[in-house]
Amino acid sequence: MAKQSAGAASGEGLEALLARRLREKGLRATPDRMRIFRVLARSAEPLTVRAVADRLRDDHLNITTVYRVMELFVALGIVHPVIVGHEAVGYELMAPFRPHHEHFLCAKCGRVVDIYDCPFEEAVAALSRDAGYEVTFHQMEMHGVCQACR
Amino acid sequence: MAKQSAGAASGEGLEALLARRLREKGLRATPDRMRIFRVLARSAEPLTVRAVADRLRDDHLNITTVYRVMELFVALGIVHPVIVGHEAVGYELMAPFRPHHEHFLCAKCGRVVDIYDCPFEEAVAALSRDAGYEVTFHQMEMHGVCQACR
DNA sequence: TTATTTGCAAAGCGTTTGCATTGGG
DNA sequence: CCCAATGCAAACGCTTTGCAAATAA
C-alpha cells in the first residue's frame, strides 16, 4: 500500500522540482540526470553506483556519469549515502524527494525494512529546543530481527 | 544522566573482555589485535582503516593486517562501520566496549559530536514492543548546526 | 606441536581524472 | 554561442588474495 502523500509530491512534480533546483545553481537538467533520478525514485532501497548504472545499461549510460551525478546529488542534498550491509555504500533520495523514513536491518534475512512512521520526531525536536542543536535531518538505523523472521 | 556504567568497564577490563570473546571463538588475542583495539578505544571519533594503520606505523603494523582485523571485529560485533563525512567509512567500537551514543554532524564546522544521553531509548523500546521488531542495536545520525556554530 | 595469523608482493577492481566532443539553455 | 556535461581510456589507489614464515595456545 502507498504511504506516499507524506512529504513527496507525485512523480511529475518531483522531476520538475529537481530541474528547478539544478537550474537555480546554474546547472543543467540533462536527460542523464533525470534518468538517474527516476531510477532512484523507483527503487525501494538504497542503490549503489553500480546498481544504478546496471539499471540504465540499456540507455548507454556511462558509469563515470553516474559517479559524477551522484556526487552532485549528494552535494545538493538530493540524495544521501547510507551503509547498506556491512560496507557497501548506497544512495537514497531524501526529503522532499522521498518521504522521511528510518531503516531497520534484519540480521537474519538481511532485508532493509523502511519504517515510515517515525517515532523519533518528538525527541529530535526536544534536542533542538533544549540542547541547542539545530537538527535539519536525521536518520535512525536499527539492527535486529524483523517480524517475519521471529 | 550518565549512562556510563551501563556496559563499559574501564580500560583493563575491556581488553580482557575482548581477549575472552576472541578465544571463545577459537581465535587468538594477538598483540596486533590488541593494539588495534587500543587505538580505537583511545579515539574520540570513528577511524578509517588508513587512520588506524597510520597511528600504528611505529609498531610496524601492516595495513593488510588492519583490514583483516577490522573485518573480523565487524563480524564479531566489536566495531561497526559508520559513514563519516560524505563517503568515507570509519569504524567505531560499540557497546559494551564503548558506551552507546548518537552522532551529530555539524554542517558548518564539520565536527562529529557524540551525544551520550540518548533520548530515543524509549521510542526504540516501544517499537520492539508494539511493532514486533526486536532491536538489538540502533544508531541515530543527525545533521545540522551545533551549539558553537550558531 | 599445529592451526591461526601475519608480512609481502602481486593482482583485482572500484573510482577518479584529462581531454576532446557533445549538447543544453 | 558558450560553458556545462558526457564518453572514453588511462591512471590511481584502496582492498583483496596467495603463499611462506612466524607465533599464540
Tab-separated table of C-alpha atoms (C1' of nucleotides) in Angstrom:
chain	number	residue	atom	x	y	z
A	1	MET	CA	0.000	0.000	0.000
A	2	ALA	CA	1.067	3.533	-0.640
A	3	LYS	CA	2.414	5.698	2.115
A	4	GLN	CA	3.024	8.362	-0.474
A	5	SER	CA	1.426	11.667	0.328
A	6	ALA	CA	3.543	12.188	3.463
A	7	GLY	CA	6.055	14.640	2.056
A	8	ALA	CA	6.569	13.783	-1.568
A	9	ALA	CA	4.504	15.212	-4.348
A	10	SER	CA	3.768	12.837	-7.207
A	11	GLY	CA	6.307	11.813	-9.839
A	12	GLU	CA	5.880	14.573	-12.352
A	13	GLY	CA	6.142	17.307	-9.762
A	14	LEU	CA	9.304	15.908	-8.261
A	15	GLU	CA	11.126	15.893	-11.544
A	16	ALA	CA	10.159	19.488	-12.072
A	17	LEU	CA	11.414	20.302	-8.605
A	18	LEU	CA	14.718	18.607	-9.302
A	19	ALA	CA	15.084	20.514	-12.571
A	20	ARG	CA	14.415	23.768	-10.779
A	21	ARG	CA	16.956	23.000	-8.067
A	22	LEU	CA	19.564	22.277	-10.674
A	23	ARG	CA	18.889	25.413	-12.699
A	24	GLU	CA	18.886	27.557	-9.598
A	25	LYS	CA	22.528	26.637	-9.256
A	26	GLY	CA	23.308	27.256	-12.897
A	27	LEU	CA	23.357	23.535	-13.567
A	28	ARG	CA	21.520	21.686	-16.291
A	29	ALA	CA	18.629	19.291	-16.107
A	30	THR	CA	20.070	16.820	-18.550
A	31	PRO	CA	18.410	13.590	-19.683
A	32	ASP	CA	21.028	11.536	-17.833
A	33	ARG	CA	20.441	13.311	-14.564
A	34	MET	CA	16.713	12.893	-14.879
A	35	ARG	CA	17.090	9.213	-15.708
A	36	ILE	CA	19.263	8.626	-12.694
A	37	PHE	CA	16.782	10.453	-10.548
A	38	ARG	CA	13.959	8.274	-11.835
A	39	VAL	CA	15.872	5.106	-11.091
A	40	LEU	CA	16.395	6.242	-7.529
A	41	ALA	CA	12.779	7.272	-7.224
A	42	ARG	CA	11.570	3.860	-8.358
A	43	SER	CA	13.842	1.893	-6.076
A	44	ALA	CA	12.544	0.580	-2.797
A	45	GLU	CA	16.010	0.582	-1.294
A	46	PRO	CA	19.311	2.440	-1.443
A	47	LEU	CA	21.270	1.804	-4.636
A	48	THR	CA	24.999	1.669	-5.155
A	49	VAL	CA	26.549	3.483	-8.093
A	50	ARG	CA	26.941	0.158	-9.752
A	51	ALA	CA	23.303	-0.762	-9.260
A	52	VAL	CA	22.169	2.496	-10.809
A	53	ALA	CA	24.439	2.004	-13.789
A	54	ASP	CA	23.174	-1.546	-14.260
A	55	ARG	CA	19.585	-0.418	-14.357
A	56	LEU	CA	20.429	2.111	-17.023
A	57	ARG	CA	22.606	-0.081	-19.168
A	58	ASP	CA	20.040	-0.024	-21.977
A	59	ASP	CA	20.265	3.742	-22.063
A	60	HIS	CA	24.014	3.533	-22.665
A	61	LEU	CA	24.702	5.492	-19.530
A	62	ASN	CA	28.397	5.630	-18.762
A	63	ILE	CA	29.236	4.665	-15.201
A	64	THR	CA	31.527	7.661	-14.925
A	65	THR	CA	28.491	9.819	-15.403
A	66	VAL	CA	26.712	8.030	-12.604
A	67	TYR	CA	29.618	8.714	-10.273
A	68	ARG	CA	29.607	12.363	-11.193
A	69	VAL	CA	25.860	12.787	-10.940
A	70	MET	CA	25.758	11.002	-7.620
A	71	GLU	CA	28.451	13.247	-6.219
A	72	LEU	CA	26.457	16.221	-7.420
A	73	PHE	CA	23.217	14.950	-5.928
A	74	VAL	CA	24.912	14.431	-2.580
A	75	ALA	CA	26.299	17.951	-2.669
A	76	LEU	CA	22.863	19.347	-3.479
A	77	GLY	CA	21.186	17.382	-0.721
A	78	ILE	CA	19.047	15.394	-3.127
A	79	VAL	CA	20.358	12.023	-2.032
A	80	HIS	CA	22.353	10.855	0.943
A	81	PRO	CA	24.675	7.914	1.434
A	82	VAL	CA	23.771	5.047	3.728
A	83	ILE	CA	25.698	1.932	4.639
A	84	VAL	CA	23.796	-0.987	3.256
A	85	GLY	CA	25.168	-4.285	4.506
A	86	HIS	CA	28.489	-4.384	6.227
A	87	GLU	CA	30.343	-1.985	3.999
A	88	ALA	CA	28.608	-1.149	0.744
A	89	VAL	CA	27.557	2.460	0.407
A	90	GLY	CA	24.263	3.083	-1.309
A	91	TYR	CA	22.376	6.239	-2.168
A	92	GLU	CA	18.822	7.134	-1.432
A	93	LEU	CA	16.647	10.134	-2.198
A	94	MET	CA	15.888	12.330	0.754
A	95	ALA	CA	13.012	14.649	1.560
A	96	PRO	CA	11.232	16.245	-0.163
A	97	PHE	CA	12.014	13.804	-2.937
A	98	ARG	CA	11.189	10.875	-0.780
A	99	PRO	CA	9.180	10.723	2.449
A	100	HIS	CA	11.277	10.586	5.571
A	101	HIS	CA	11.806	7.124	6.988
A	102	GLU	CA	14.102	5.067	9.166
A	103	HIS	CA	15.929	1.854	8.397
A	104	PHE	CA	15.663	-1.453	10.123
A	105	LEU	CA	18.190	-4.106	9.077
A	106	CYS	CA	17.251	-7.677	9.812
A	107	ALA	CA	20.196	-9.797	10.858
A	108	LYS	CA	18.512	-12.986	9.676
A	109	CYS	CA	17.028	-12.307	6.279
A	110	GLY	CA	19.271	-9.340	5.549
A	111	ARG	CA	16.401	-7.198	4.346
A	112	VAL	CA	16.257	-3.487	4.913
A	113	VAL	CA	12.838	-2.518	6.178
A	114	ASP	CA	11.733	1.083	5.887
A	115	ILE	CA	9.841	2.491	8.816
A	116	TYR	CA	7.785	5.444	7.732
A	117	ASP	CA	6.026	6.145	10.945
A	118	CYS	CA	8.984	7.814	12.613
A	119	PRO	CA	8.634	7.715	16.393
A	120	PHE	CA	11.625	9.946	16.985
A	121	GLU	CA	10.414	13.326	15.754
A	122	GLU	CA	9.499	14.362	19.246
A	123	ALA	CA	12.846	13.522	20.791
A	124	VAL	CA	14.752	15.158	17.953
A	125	ALA	CA	12.692	18.302	18.313
A	126	ALA	CA	13.386	18.293	22.030
A	127	LEU	CA	17.090	18.050	21.354
A	128	SER	CA	16.874	21.096	19.099
A	129	ARG	CA	14.913	23.016	21.696
A	130	ASP	CA	16.725	22.100	24.862
A	131	ALA	CA	20.265	21.213	23.883
A	132	GLY	CA	20.863	23.903	21.303
A	133	TYR	CA	21.379	21.637	18.331
A	134	GLU	CA	19.634	22.697	15.178
A	135	VAL	CA	18.759	19.397	13.551
A	136	THR	CA	17.860	19.653	9.879
A	137	PHE	CA	17.997	15.974	9.046
A	138	HIS	CA	18.140	12.774	10.989
A	139	GLN	CA	18.206	9.109	10.284
A	140	MET	CA	17.919	6.180	12.622
A	141	GLU	CA	19.450	2.868	11.747
A	142	MET	CA	18.252	-0.122	13.690
A	143	HIS	CA	19.550	-3.664	13.670
A	144	GLY	CA	17.801	-6.730	14.946
A	145	VAL	CA	15.305	-9.349	13.853
A	146	CYS	CA	12.224	-8.448	11.873
A	147	GLN	CA	8.688	-9.607	12.471
A	148	ALA	CA	8.739	-12.211	9.742
A	149	CYS	CA	11.926	-13.878	10.996
A	150	ARG	CA	10.913	-14.298	14.590
B	1	MET	CA	22.052	11.348	33.457
B	2	ALA	CA	25.223	9.485	32.771
B	3	LYS	CA	24.645	6.223	31.011
B	4	GLN	CA	28.225	5.275	31.712
B	5	SER	CA	28.357	2.231	33.885
B	6	ALA	CA	25.816	0.695	31.557
B	7	GLY	CA	28.247	-1.545	29.757
B	8	ALA	CA	31.753	-0.225	29.638
B	9	ALA	CA	34.173	-1.249	32.322
B	10	SER	CA	37.493	0.589	32.491
B	11	GLY	CA	40.344	0.046	30.051
B	12	GLU	CA	41.985	-3.004	31.511
B	13	GLY	CA	38.763	-4.917	31.818
B	14	LEU	CA	37.768	-4.228	28.250
B	15	GLU	CA	40.911	-5.708	26.844
B	16	ALA	CA	40.344	-8.826	28.894
B	17	LEU	CA	36.793	-8.964	27.608
B	18	LEU	CA	37.985	-8.667	24.037
B	19	ALA	CA	40.523	-11.439	24.583
B	20	ARG	CA	37.840	-13.665	26.015
B	21	ARG	CA	35.481	-13.003	23.111
B	22	LEU	CA	38.195	-13.913	20.674
B	23	ARG	CA	39.162	-17.113	22.442
B	24	GLU	CA	35.554	-18.158	22.787
B	25	LYS	CA	35.524	-18.374	19.029
B	26	GLY	CA	38.806	-20.233	18.827
B	27	LEU	CA	40.596	-17.074	17.733
B	28	ARG	CA	43.742	-15.598	19.181
B	29	ALA	CA	44.273	-12.470	21.203
B	30	THR	CA	47.341	-11.386	19.319
B	31	PRO	CA	49.382	-8.261	20.041
B	32	ASP	CA	48.268	-6.699	16.770
B	33	ARG	CA	44.615	-7.198	17.526
B	34	MET	CA	45.012	-5.715	20.966
B	35	ARG	CA	46.918	-2.748	19.605
B	36	ILE	CA	44.237	-2.031	17.060
B	37	PHE	CA	41.632	-2.302	19.750
B	38	ARG	CA	43.503	0.205	21.896
B	39	VAL	CA	43.749	2.688	19.064
B	40	LEU	CA	40.013	2.503	18.548
B	41	ALA	CA	39.404	2.805	22.267
B	42	ARG	CA	41.503	5.951	22.509
B	43	SER	CA	39.924	7.668	19.533
B	44	ALA	CA	37.186	10.192	20.052
B	45	GLU	CA	35.778	9.521	16.611
B	46	PRO	CA	35.370	6.761	14.052
B	47	LEU	CA	38.607	5.808	12.306
B	48	THR	CA	39.171	4.600	8.780
B	49	VAL	CA	41.412	1.616	8.149
B	50	ARG	CA	44.006	4.022	6.944
B	51	ALA	CA	43.800	6.156	10.071
B	52	VAL	CA	44.295	3.123	12.285
B	53	ALA	CA	47.292	1.997	10.284
B	54	ASP	CA	48.806	5.478	10.461
B	55	ARG	CA	48.539	5.569	14.209
B	56	LEU	CA	50.319	2.257	14.436
B	57	ARG	CA	53.032	2.910	11.918
B	58	ASP	CA	55.671	2.908	14.643
B	59	ASP	CA	54.643	-0.585	15.575
B	60	HIS	CA	55.296	-1.743	12.034
B	61	LEU	CA	51.730	-2.839	11.659
B	62	ASN	CA	50.973	-3.907	8.128
B	63	ILE	CA	47.861	-2.323	6.667
B	64	THR	CA	46.735	-5.686	5.358
B	65	THR	CA	46.523	-6.815	8.945
B	66	VAL	CA	44.376	-3.837	9.811
B	67	TYR	CA	41.964	-4.718	7.019
B	68	ARG	CA	41.757	-8.272	8.234
B	69	VAL	CA	41.355	-7.397	11.886
B	70	MET	CA	38.725	-4.801	11.112
B	71	GLU	CA	36.737	-7.277	9.086
B	72	LEU	CA	36.976	-9.686	11.986
B	73	PHE	CA	35.903	-7.083	14.529
B	74	VAL	CA	32.888	-6.182	12.430
B	75	ALA	CA	31.910	-9.836	12.176
B	76	LEU	CA	32.244	-10.247	15.940
B	77	GLY	CA	30.199	-7.148	16.661
B	78	ILE	CA	33.083	-5.364	18.333
B	79	VAL	CA	33.074	-2.408	15.978
B	80	HIS	CA	30.598	-1.138	13.441
B	81	PRO	CA	31.015	0.946	10.308
B	82	VAL	CA	29.673	4.477	10.100
B	83	ILE	CA	29.744	6.973	7.277
B	84	VAL	CA	31.931	9.810	8.377
B	85	GLY	CA	31.738	12.744	6.006
B	86	HIS	CA	30.149	12.321	2.657
B	87	GLU	CA	31.532	8.939	1.813
B	88	ALA	CA	34.401	7.733	3.968
B	89	VAL	CA	33.625	4.691	6.057
B	90	GLY	CA	35.075	4.664	9.529
B	91	TYR	CA	34.932	2.146	12.350
B	92	GLU	CA	33.951	2.669	15.917
B	93	LEU	CA	33.764	0.421	18.949
B	94	MET	CA	30.277	-0.493	20.032
B	95	ALA	CA	28.797	-1.465	23.372
B	96	PRO	CA	29.947	-2.863	25.710
B	97	PHE	CA	33.345	-1.681	24.516
B	98	ARG	CA	32.166	1.850	24.222
B	99	PRO	CA	29.106	3.486	25.792
B	100	HIS	CA	26.181	3.852	23.447
B	101	HIS	CA	25.879	7.254	21.812
B	102	GLU	CA	24.445	9.057	18.827
B	103	HIS	CA	26.160	11.205	16.247
B	104	PHE	CA	25.506	14.796	15.397
B	105	LEU	CA	27.324	16.146	12.338
B	106	CYS	CA	27.696	19.896	12.152
B	107	ALA	CA	27.345	21.236	8.620
B	108	LYS	CA	29.434	24.292	9.445
B	109	CYS	CA	32.470	23.149	11.375
B	110	GLY	CA	32.267	19.576	10.162
B	111	ARG	CA	32.764	18.140	13.612
B	112	VAL	CA	31.109	14.964	14.761
B	113	VAL	CA	29.582	15.489	18.176
B	114	ASP	CA	28.759	12.466	20.287
B	115	ILE	CA	25.535	12.588	22.203
B	116	TYR	CA	25.648	10.211	25.107
B	117	ASP	CA	22.365	10.996	26.690
B	118	CYS	CA	20.293	9.078	24.171
B	119	PRO	CA	16.728	10.350	24.121
B	120	PHE	CA	15.499	7.595	21.836
B	121	GLU	CA	15.657	4.532	24.073
B	122	GLU	CA	12.003	4.846	24.895
B	123	ALA	CA	10.822	5.042	21.307
B	124	VAL	CA	13.064	2.185	20.244
B	125	ALA	CA	11.763	0.034	23.066
B	126	ALA	CA	8.220	0.881	22.035
B	127	LEU	CA	8.970	-0.193	18.503
B	128	SER	CA	10.204	-3.531	19.800
B	129	ARG	CA	7.128	-3.971	21.968
B	130	ASP	CA	4.403	-2.773	19.676
B	131	ALA	CA	5.621	-3.304	16.141
B	132	GLY	CA	7.288	-6.669	16.576
B	133	TYR	CA	10.797	-5.594	15.728
B	134	GLU	CA	13.472	-6.940	18.017
B	135	VAL	CA	16.001	-4.126	18.064
B	136	THR	CA	19.433	-5.139	19.333
B	137	PHE	CA	21.318	-2.060	18.246
B	138	HIS	CA	20.422	1.361	16.997
B	139	GLN	CA	22.201	4.473	15.939
B	140	MET	CA	20.844	7.887	15.163
B	141	GLU	CA	22.687	10.189	12.838
B	142	MET	CA	21.728	13.826	12.966
B	143	HIS	CA	22.825	16.654	10.722
B	144	GLY	CA	22.525	20.338	11.416
B	145	VAL	CA	24.334	23.151	13.145
B	146	CYS	CA	25.929	22.690	16.525
B	147	GLN	CA	25.693	24.979	19.517
B	148	ALA	CA	29.074	26.560	18.984
B	149	CYS	CA	28.405	27.463	15.341
B	150	ARG	CA	25.084	29.172	15.819
C	1	DT	C1'	53.112	-29.100	18.010
C	2	DT	C1'	49.737	-27.210	14.893
C	3	DA	C1'	46.266	-24.335	13.318
C	4	DT	C1'	45.941	-19.457	13.262
C	5	DT	C1'	47.831	-15.125	11.989
C	6	DT	C1'	50.893	-12.041	9.735
C	7	DG	C1'	54.056	-9.946	6.033
C	8	DC	C1'	54.965	-9.211	1.479
C	9	DA	C1'	54.082	-8.541	-3.103
C	10	DA	C1'	51.104	-9.047	-6.832
C	11	DA	C1'	46.554	-8.989	-8.592
C	12	DG	C1'	41.963	-7.037	-8.738
C	13	DC	C1'	38.814	-3.624	-9.218
C	14	DG	C1'	36.186	0.410	-7.850
C	15	DT	C1'	36.813	5.407	-8.547
C	16	DT	C1'	38.923	9.442	-10.406
C	17	DT	C1'	40.961	12.310	-13.936
C	18	DG	C1'	42.261	14.569	-18.524
C	19	DC	C1'	40.794	15.799	-22.702
C	20	DA	C1'	38.113	16.016	-26.814
C	21	DT	C1'	33.305	16.057	-28.094
C	22	DT	C1'	28.513	16.845	-27.412
C	23	DG	C1'	24.637	19.447	-26.223
C	24	DG	C1'	21.571	22.374	-23.061
C	25	DG	C1'	19.963	26.981	-22.401
D	1	DC	C1'	27.295	30.662	-28.965
D	2	DC	C1'	29.288	29.449	-24.613
D	3	DC	C1'	30.057	26.733	-20.887
D	4	DA	C1'	28.345	22.701	-18.652
D	5	DA	C1'	28.140	17.770	-19.174
D	6	DT	C1'	29.454	13.392	-21.121
D	7	DG	C1'	32.271	9.459	-23.152
D	8	DC	C1'	36.398	7.141	-23.310
D	9	DA	C1'	40.519	5.376	-21.790
D	10	DA	C1'	44.235	5.718	-18.849
D	11	DA	C1'	45.788	6.471	-14.228
D	12	DC	C1'	45.207	5.865	-9.308
D	13	DG	C1'	44.860	3.930	-5.070
D	14	DC	C1'	42.213	1.184	-1.974
D	15	DT	C1'	41.295	-3.640	-0.918
D	16	DT	C1'	41.905	-8.442	-1.561
D	17	DT	C1'	44.450	-12.680	-2.265
D	18	DG	C1'	48.148	-16.448	-2.320
D	19	DC	C1'	51.688	-18.351	-0.057
D	20	DA	C1'	55.551	-18.884	3.026
D	21	DA	C1'	57.181	-17.668	7.609
D	22	DA	C1'	56.073	-16.594	12.353
D	23	DT	C1'	53.584	-17.405	16.554
D	24	DA	C1'	49.717	-17.992	20.100
D	25	DA	C1'	47.810	-21.598	22.768
